[in-house]
Tab-separated table of C-alpha atoms in Angstrom:
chain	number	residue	atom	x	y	z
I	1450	UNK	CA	117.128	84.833	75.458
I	1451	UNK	CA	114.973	87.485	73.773
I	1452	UNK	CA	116.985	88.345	70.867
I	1453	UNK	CA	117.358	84.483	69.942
I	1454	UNK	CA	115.367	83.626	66.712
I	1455	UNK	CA	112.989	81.450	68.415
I	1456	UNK	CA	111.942	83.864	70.485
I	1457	UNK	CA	111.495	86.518	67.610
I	1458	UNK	CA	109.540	83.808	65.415
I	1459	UNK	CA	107.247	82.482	68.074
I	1460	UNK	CA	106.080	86.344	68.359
I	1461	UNK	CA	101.901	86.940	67.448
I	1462	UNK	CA	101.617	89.434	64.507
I	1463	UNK	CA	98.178	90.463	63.339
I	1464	UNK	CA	98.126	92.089	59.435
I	1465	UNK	CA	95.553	94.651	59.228
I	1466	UNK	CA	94.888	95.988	55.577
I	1467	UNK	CA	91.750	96.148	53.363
I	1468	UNK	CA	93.422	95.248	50.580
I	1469	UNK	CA	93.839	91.540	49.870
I	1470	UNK	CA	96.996	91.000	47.673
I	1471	UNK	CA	98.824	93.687	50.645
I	1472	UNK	CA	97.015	90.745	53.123
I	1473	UNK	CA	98.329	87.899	51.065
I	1474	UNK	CA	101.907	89.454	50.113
I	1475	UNK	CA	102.596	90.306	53.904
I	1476	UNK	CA	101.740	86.424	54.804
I	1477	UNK	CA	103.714	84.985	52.307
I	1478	UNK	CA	106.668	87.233	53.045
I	1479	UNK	CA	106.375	86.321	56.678
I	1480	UNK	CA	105.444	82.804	56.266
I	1481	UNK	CA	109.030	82.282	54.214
I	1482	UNK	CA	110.759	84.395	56.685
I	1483	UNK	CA	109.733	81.615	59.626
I	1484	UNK	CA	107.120	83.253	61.508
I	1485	UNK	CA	104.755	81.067	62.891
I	1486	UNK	CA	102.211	82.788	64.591
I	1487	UNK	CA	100.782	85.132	61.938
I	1488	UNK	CA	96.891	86.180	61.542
I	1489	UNK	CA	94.913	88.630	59.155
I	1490	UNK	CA	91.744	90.672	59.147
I	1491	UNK	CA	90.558	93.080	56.237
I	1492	UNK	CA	88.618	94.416	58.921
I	1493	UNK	CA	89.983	97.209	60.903
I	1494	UNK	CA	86.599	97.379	63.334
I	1495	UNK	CA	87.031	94.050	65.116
I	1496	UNK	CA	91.167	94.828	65.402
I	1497	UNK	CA	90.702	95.926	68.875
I	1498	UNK	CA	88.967	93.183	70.029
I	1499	UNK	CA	91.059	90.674	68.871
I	1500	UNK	CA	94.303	92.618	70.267
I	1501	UNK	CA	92.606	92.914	73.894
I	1502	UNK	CA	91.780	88.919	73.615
I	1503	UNK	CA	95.094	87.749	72.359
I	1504	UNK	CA	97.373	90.651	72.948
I	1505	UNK	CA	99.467	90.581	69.824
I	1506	UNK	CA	103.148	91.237	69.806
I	1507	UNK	CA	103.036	93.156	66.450
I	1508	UNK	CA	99.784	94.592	64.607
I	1509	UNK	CA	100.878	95.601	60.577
I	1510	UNK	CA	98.210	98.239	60.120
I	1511	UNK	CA	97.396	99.944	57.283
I	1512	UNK	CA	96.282	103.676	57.582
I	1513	UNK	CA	93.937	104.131	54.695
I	1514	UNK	CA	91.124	102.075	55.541
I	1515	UNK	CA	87.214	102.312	54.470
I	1516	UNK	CA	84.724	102.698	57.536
I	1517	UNK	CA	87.383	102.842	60.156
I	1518	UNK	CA	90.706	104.142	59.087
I	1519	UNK	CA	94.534	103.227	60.928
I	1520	UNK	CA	94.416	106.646	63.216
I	1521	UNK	CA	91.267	105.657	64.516
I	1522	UNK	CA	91.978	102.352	64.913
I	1523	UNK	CA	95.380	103.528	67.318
I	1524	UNK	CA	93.198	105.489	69.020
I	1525	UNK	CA	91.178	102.214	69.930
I	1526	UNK	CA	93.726	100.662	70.647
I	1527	UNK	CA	94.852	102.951	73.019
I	1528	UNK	CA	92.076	101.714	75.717
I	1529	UNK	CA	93.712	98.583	76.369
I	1530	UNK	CA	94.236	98.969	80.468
I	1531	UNK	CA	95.814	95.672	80.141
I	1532	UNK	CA	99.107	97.021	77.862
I	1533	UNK	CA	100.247	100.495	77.987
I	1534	UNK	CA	102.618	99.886	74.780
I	1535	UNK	CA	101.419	100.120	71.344
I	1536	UNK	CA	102.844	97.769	69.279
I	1537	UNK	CA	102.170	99.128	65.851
I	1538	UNK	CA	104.300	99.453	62.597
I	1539	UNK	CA	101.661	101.783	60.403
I	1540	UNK	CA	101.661	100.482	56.548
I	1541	UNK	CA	101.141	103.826	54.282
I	1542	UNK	CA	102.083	105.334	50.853
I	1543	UNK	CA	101.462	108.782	52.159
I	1544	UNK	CA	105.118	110.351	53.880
I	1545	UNK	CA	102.626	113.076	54.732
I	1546	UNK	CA	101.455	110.076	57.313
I	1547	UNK	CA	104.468	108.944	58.697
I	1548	UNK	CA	104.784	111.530	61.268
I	1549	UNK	CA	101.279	111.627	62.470
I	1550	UNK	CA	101.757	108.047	63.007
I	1551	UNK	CA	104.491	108.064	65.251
I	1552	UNK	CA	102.475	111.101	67.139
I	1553	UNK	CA	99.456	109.286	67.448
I	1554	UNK	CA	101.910	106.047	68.957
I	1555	UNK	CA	103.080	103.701	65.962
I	1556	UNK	CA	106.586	102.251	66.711
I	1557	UNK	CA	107.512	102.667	63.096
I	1558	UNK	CA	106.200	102.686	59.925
I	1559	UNK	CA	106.733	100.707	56.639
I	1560	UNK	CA	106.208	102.612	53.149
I	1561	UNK	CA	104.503	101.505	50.023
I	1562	UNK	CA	105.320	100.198	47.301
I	1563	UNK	CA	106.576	97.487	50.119
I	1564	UNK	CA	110.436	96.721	49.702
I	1565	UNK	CA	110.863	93.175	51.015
I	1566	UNK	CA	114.511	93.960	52.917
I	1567	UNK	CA	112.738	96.655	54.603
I	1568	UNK	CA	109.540	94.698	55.537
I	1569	UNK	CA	111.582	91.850	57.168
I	1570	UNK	CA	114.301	94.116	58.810
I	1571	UNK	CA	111.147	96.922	60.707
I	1572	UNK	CA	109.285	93.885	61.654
I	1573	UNK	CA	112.190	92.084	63.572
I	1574	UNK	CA	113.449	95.064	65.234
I	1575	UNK	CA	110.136	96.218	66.648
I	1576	UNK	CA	109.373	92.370	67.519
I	1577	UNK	CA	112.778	92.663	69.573
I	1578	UNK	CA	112.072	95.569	71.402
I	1579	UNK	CA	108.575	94.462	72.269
I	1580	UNK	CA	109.333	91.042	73.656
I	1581	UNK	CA	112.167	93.026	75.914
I	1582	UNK	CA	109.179	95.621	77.255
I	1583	UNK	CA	107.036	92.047	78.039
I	1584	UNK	CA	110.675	90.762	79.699
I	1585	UNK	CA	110.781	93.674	81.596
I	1586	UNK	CA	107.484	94.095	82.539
I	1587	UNK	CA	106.765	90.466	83.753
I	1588	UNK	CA	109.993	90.737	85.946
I	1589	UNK	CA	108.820	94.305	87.570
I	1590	UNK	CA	105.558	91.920	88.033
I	1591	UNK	CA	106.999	89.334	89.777
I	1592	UNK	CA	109.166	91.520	91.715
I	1593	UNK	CA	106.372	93.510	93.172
I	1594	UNK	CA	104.539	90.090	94.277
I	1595	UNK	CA	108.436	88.853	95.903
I	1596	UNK	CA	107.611	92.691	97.710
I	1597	UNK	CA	104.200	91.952	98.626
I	1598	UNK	CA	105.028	88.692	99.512
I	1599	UNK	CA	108.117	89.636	102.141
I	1600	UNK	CA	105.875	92.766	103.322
I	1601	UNK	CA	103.798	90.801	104.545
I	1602	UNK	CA	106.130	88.256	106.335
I	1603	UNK	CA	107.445	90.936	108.056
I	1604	UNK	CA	104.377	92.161	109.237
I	1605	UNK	CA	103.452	88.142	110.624
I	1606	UNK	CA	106.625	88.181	112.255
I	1607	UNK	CA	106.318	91.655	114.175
I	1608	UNK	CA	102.844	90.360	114.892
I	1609	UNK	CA	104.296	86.982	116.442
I	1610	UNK	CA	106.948	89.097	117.975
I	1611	UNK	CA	104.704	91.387	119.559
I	1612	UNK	CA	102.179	88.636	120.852
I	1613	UNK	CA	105.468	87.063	122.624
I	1614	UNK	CA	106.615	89.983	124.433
I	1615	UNK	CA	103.566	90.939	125.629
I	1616	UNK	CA	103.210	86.862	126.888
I	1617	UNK	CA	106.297	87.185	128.354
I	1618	UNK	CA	106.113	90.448	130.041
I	1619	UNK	CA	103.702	92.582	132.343
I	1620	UNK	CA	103.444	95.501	129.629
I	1621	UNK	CA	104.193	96.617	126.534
I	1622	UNK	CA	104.387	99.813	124.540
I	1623	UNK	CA	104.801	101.428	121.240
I	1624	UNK	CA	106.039	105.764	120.561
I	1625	UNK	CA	106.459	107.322	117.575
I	1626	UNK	CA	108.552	109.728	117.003
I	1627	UNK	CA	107.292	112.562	118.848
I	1628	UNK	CA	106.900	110.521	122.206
I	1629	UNK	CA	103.098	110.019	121.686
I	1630	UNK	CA	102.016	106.486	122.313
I	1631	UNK	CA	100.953	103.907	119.346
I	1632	UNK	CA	100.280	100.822	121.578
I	1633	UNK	CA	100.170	100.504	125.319
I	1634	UNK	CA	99.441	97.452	127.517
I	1635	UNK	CA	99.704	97.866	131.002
I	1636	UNK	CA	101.211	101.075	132.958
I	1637	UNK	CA	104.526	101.875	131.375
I	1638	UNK	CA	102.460	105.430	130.492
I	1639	UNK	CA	103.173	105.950	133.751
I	1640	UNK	CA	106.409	104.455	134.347
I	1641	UNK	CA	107.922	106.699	131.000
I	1642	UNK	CA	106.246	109.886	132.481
I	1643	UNK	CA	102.584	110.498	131.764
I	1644	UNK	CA	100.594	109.603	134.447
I	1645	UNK	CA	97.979	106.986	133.081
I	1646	UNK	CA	95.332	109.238	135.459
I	1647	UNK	CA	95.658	111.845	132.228
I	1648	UNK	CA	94.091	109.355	129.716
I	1649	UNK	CA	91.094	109.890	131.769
I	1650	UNK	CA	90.859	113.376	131.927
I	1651	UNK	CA	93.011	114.370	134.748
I	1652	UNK	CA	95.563	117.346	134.369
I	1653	UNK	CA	98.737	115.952	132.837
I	1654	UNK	CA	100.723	118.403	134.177
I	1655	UNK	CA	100.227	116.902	137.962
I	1656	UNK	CA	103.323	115.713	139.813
I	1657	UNK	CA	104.305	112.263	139.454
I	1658	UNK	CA	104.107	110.633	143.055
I	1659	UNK	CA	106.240	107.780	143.993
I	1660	UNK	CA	108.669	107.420	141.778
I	1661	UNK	CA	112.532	107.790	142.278
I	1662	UNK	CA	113.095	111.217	140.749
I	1663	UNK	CA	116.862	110.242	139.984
I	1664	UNK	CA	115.952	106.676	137.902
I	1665	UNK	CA	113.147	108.133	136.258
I	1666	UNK	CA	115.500	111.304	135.276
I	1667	UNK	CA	117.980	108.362	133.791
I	1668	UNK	CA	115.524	106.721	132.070
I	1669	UNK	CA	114.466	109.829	130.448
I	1670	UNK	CA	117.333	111.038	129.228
I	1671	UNK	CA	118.419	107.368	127.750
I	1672	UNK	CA	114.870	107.851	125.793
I	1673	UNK	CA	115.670	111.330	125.018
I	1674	UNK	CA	119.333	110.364	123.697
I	1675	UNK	CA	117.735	107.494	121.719
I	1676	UNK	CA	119.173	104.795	123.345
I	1677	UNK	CA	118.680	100.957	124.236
I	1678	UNK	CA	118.292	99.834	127.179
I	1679	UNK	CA	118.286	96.516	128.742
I	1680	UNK	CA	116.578	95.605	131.999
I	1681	UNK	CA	116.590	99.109	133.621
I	1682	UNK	CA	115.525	99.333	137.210
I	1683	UNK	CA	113.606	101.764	139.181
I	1684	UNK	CA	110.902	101.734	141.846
I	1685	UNK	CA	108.531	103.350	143.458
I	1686	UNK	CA	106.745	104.138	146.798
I	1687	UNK	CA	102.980	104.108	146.949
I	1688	UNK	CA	100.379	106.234	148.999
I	1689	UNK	CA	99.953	103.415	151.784
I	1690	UNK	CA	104.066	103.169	151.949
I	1691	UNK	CA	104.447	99.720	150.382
I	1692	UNK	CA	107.272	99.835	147.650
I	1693	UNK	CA	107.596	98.376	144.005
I	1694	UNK	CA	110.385	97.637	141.847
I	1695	UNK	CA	110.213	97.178	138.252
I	1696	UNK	CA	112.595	96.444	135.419
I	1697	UNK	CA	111.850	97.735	131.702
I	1698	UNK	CA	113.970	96.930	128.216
I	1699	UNK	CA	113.546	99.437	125.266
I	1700	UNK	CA	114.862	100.228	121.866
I	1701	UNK	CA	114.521	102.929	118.996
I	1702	UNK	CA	112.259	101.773	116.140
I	1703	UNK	CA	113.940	103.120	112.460
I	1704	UNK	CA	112.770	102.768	109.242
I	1705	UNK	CA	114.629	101.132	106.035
I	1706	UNK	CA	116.446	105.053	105.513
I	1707	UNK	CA	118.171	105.171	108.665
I	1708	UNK	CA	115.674	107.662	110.025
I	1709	UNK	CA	113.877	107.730	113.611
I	1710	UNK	CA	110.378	106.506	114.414
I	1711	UNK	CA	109.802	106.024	117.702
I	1712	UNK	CA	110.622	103.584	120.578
I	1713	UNK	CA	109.060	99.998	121.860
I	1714	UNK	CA	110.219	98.267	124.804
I	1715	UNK	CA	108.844	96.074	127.628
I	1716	UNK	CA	108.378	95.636	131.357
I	1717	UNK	CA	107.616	93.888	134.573
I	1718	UNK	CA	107.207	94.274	137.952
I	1719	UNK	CA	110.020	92.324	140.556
I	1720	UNK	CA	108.222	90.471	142.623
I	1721	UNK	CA	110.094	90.279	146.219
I	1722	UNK	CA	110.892	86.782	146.562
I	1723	UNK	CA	108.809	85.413	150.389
């Protein structure tokens, strides 16, 4: 677990301080209190490279600085696209600075003259906090891969599903949730009432011709009520007097909030057996 001592020990720390006996105190102290992974620069100008290459768990940085002082060096650190926390414990014997430090985004602050209690107790407690945020944010990682991942399962599957029905059946279609049509194979336009004549410029407001006026008005008000339906039946008489029957399955489409989106279904012409 996070909070085990392992865990807390293993952590990176980077010292930051111009001063070499603060440098050399702060590794001893750590050293002896089992940290393992524990580097220095009197440097503050190279401190954000070496935190966007190694990504430290904790940086110790001291405010008063020649050339490139601790506020700046925040603000560098700051750019790092890669972490969006700043895991900083400013070292300063100016309480004027505290508060501007945790403005600009230190996690904490130690004060000078260092007392050793202090030191060790600040640096554990931020170390804990900051290994939970990298807990939390590799599991919000993996879980949006396990989302991508399923996403796009589904979507294979509704692909396979759709390439299957449309094998196994004369037509296909797709509505959203106004009644307008997403995907249409075959003449089912015509069949749910808009004539297929329309699509190509044709008045849709002409009579339908042919069809059973009291199935279609059925299979209307199924669609209307938001209904399934399973192997409805209606037919048809064309201009030259020959008749058709055909049978058509449907469903409601909803998304993952309960709420409406449309309809797909499928159909196929009965064949009169010779």
């Amino acid at each position: 677990m996070i909070g085990d001592t392992p865990d807390i020990l293993n952590a990176s720390i980077l010292i930051v301080d111009d001063q070499e006996p603060n440098v050399s105190m702060l590794e001893q102290l750590l050293s002896d209190a089992g940290y393992t992974q524990v580097e220095s620069t009197m440097n503050p100008q190279e401190v954000c490279a070496r935190h966007r290459k190694i990504s430290y768990d904790l940086i110790l940085l001291d405010l008063q600085m020649p050339n490139m002082d601790g506020f700046q060096v925040m603000e560098g650190l700051k750019t790092n696209e890669s972490d969006d926390y700043l895991p900083v414990i400013v070292l300063t014997a100016q309480p004027g600075h505290k508060l501007r430090a945790l403005q600009a985004g230190a996690k904490d602050f130690i004060s000078k003259p260092f007392d050793l209690v202090e030191v060790k107790t600040r640096i554990h407690n931020i170390l804990e906090v900051r290994l939970l945020y990298k807990l939390l944010h590799q599991h919000n990682q993996l879980l949006e891969q396990t989302v991508q991942e399923r996403t796009a399962e589904l979507r294979e599957s509704e692909a396979r599903y759709r390439s299957l029905t449309e094998l196994a059946s004369d037509w296909y279609w797709e509505q959203d949730e106004s009644g307008n049509f997403t995907k249409v194979s075959g003449p089912v336009l015509e069949m749910l009432g808009v004539r297929v004549d329309s699509l190509a410029g044709e008045s849709s407001n002409d009579k339908l011709s042919g069809w059973n006026a009291a199935e279609h008005a059925e299979l209307q008000a199924k669609i209307a009520a938001r209904q399934p339906f399973l192997d409805f039946e209606f037919s048809r008489i064309n201009h030259d007097g020959s008749h058709q029957k055909f049978r058509v399955s449907g469903e409601p489409m909803f998304n993952r909030f309960c709420g409406y989106i449309g309809y797909r279904g499928i159909g196929l012409e009965i064949k009169s057996k010779k």
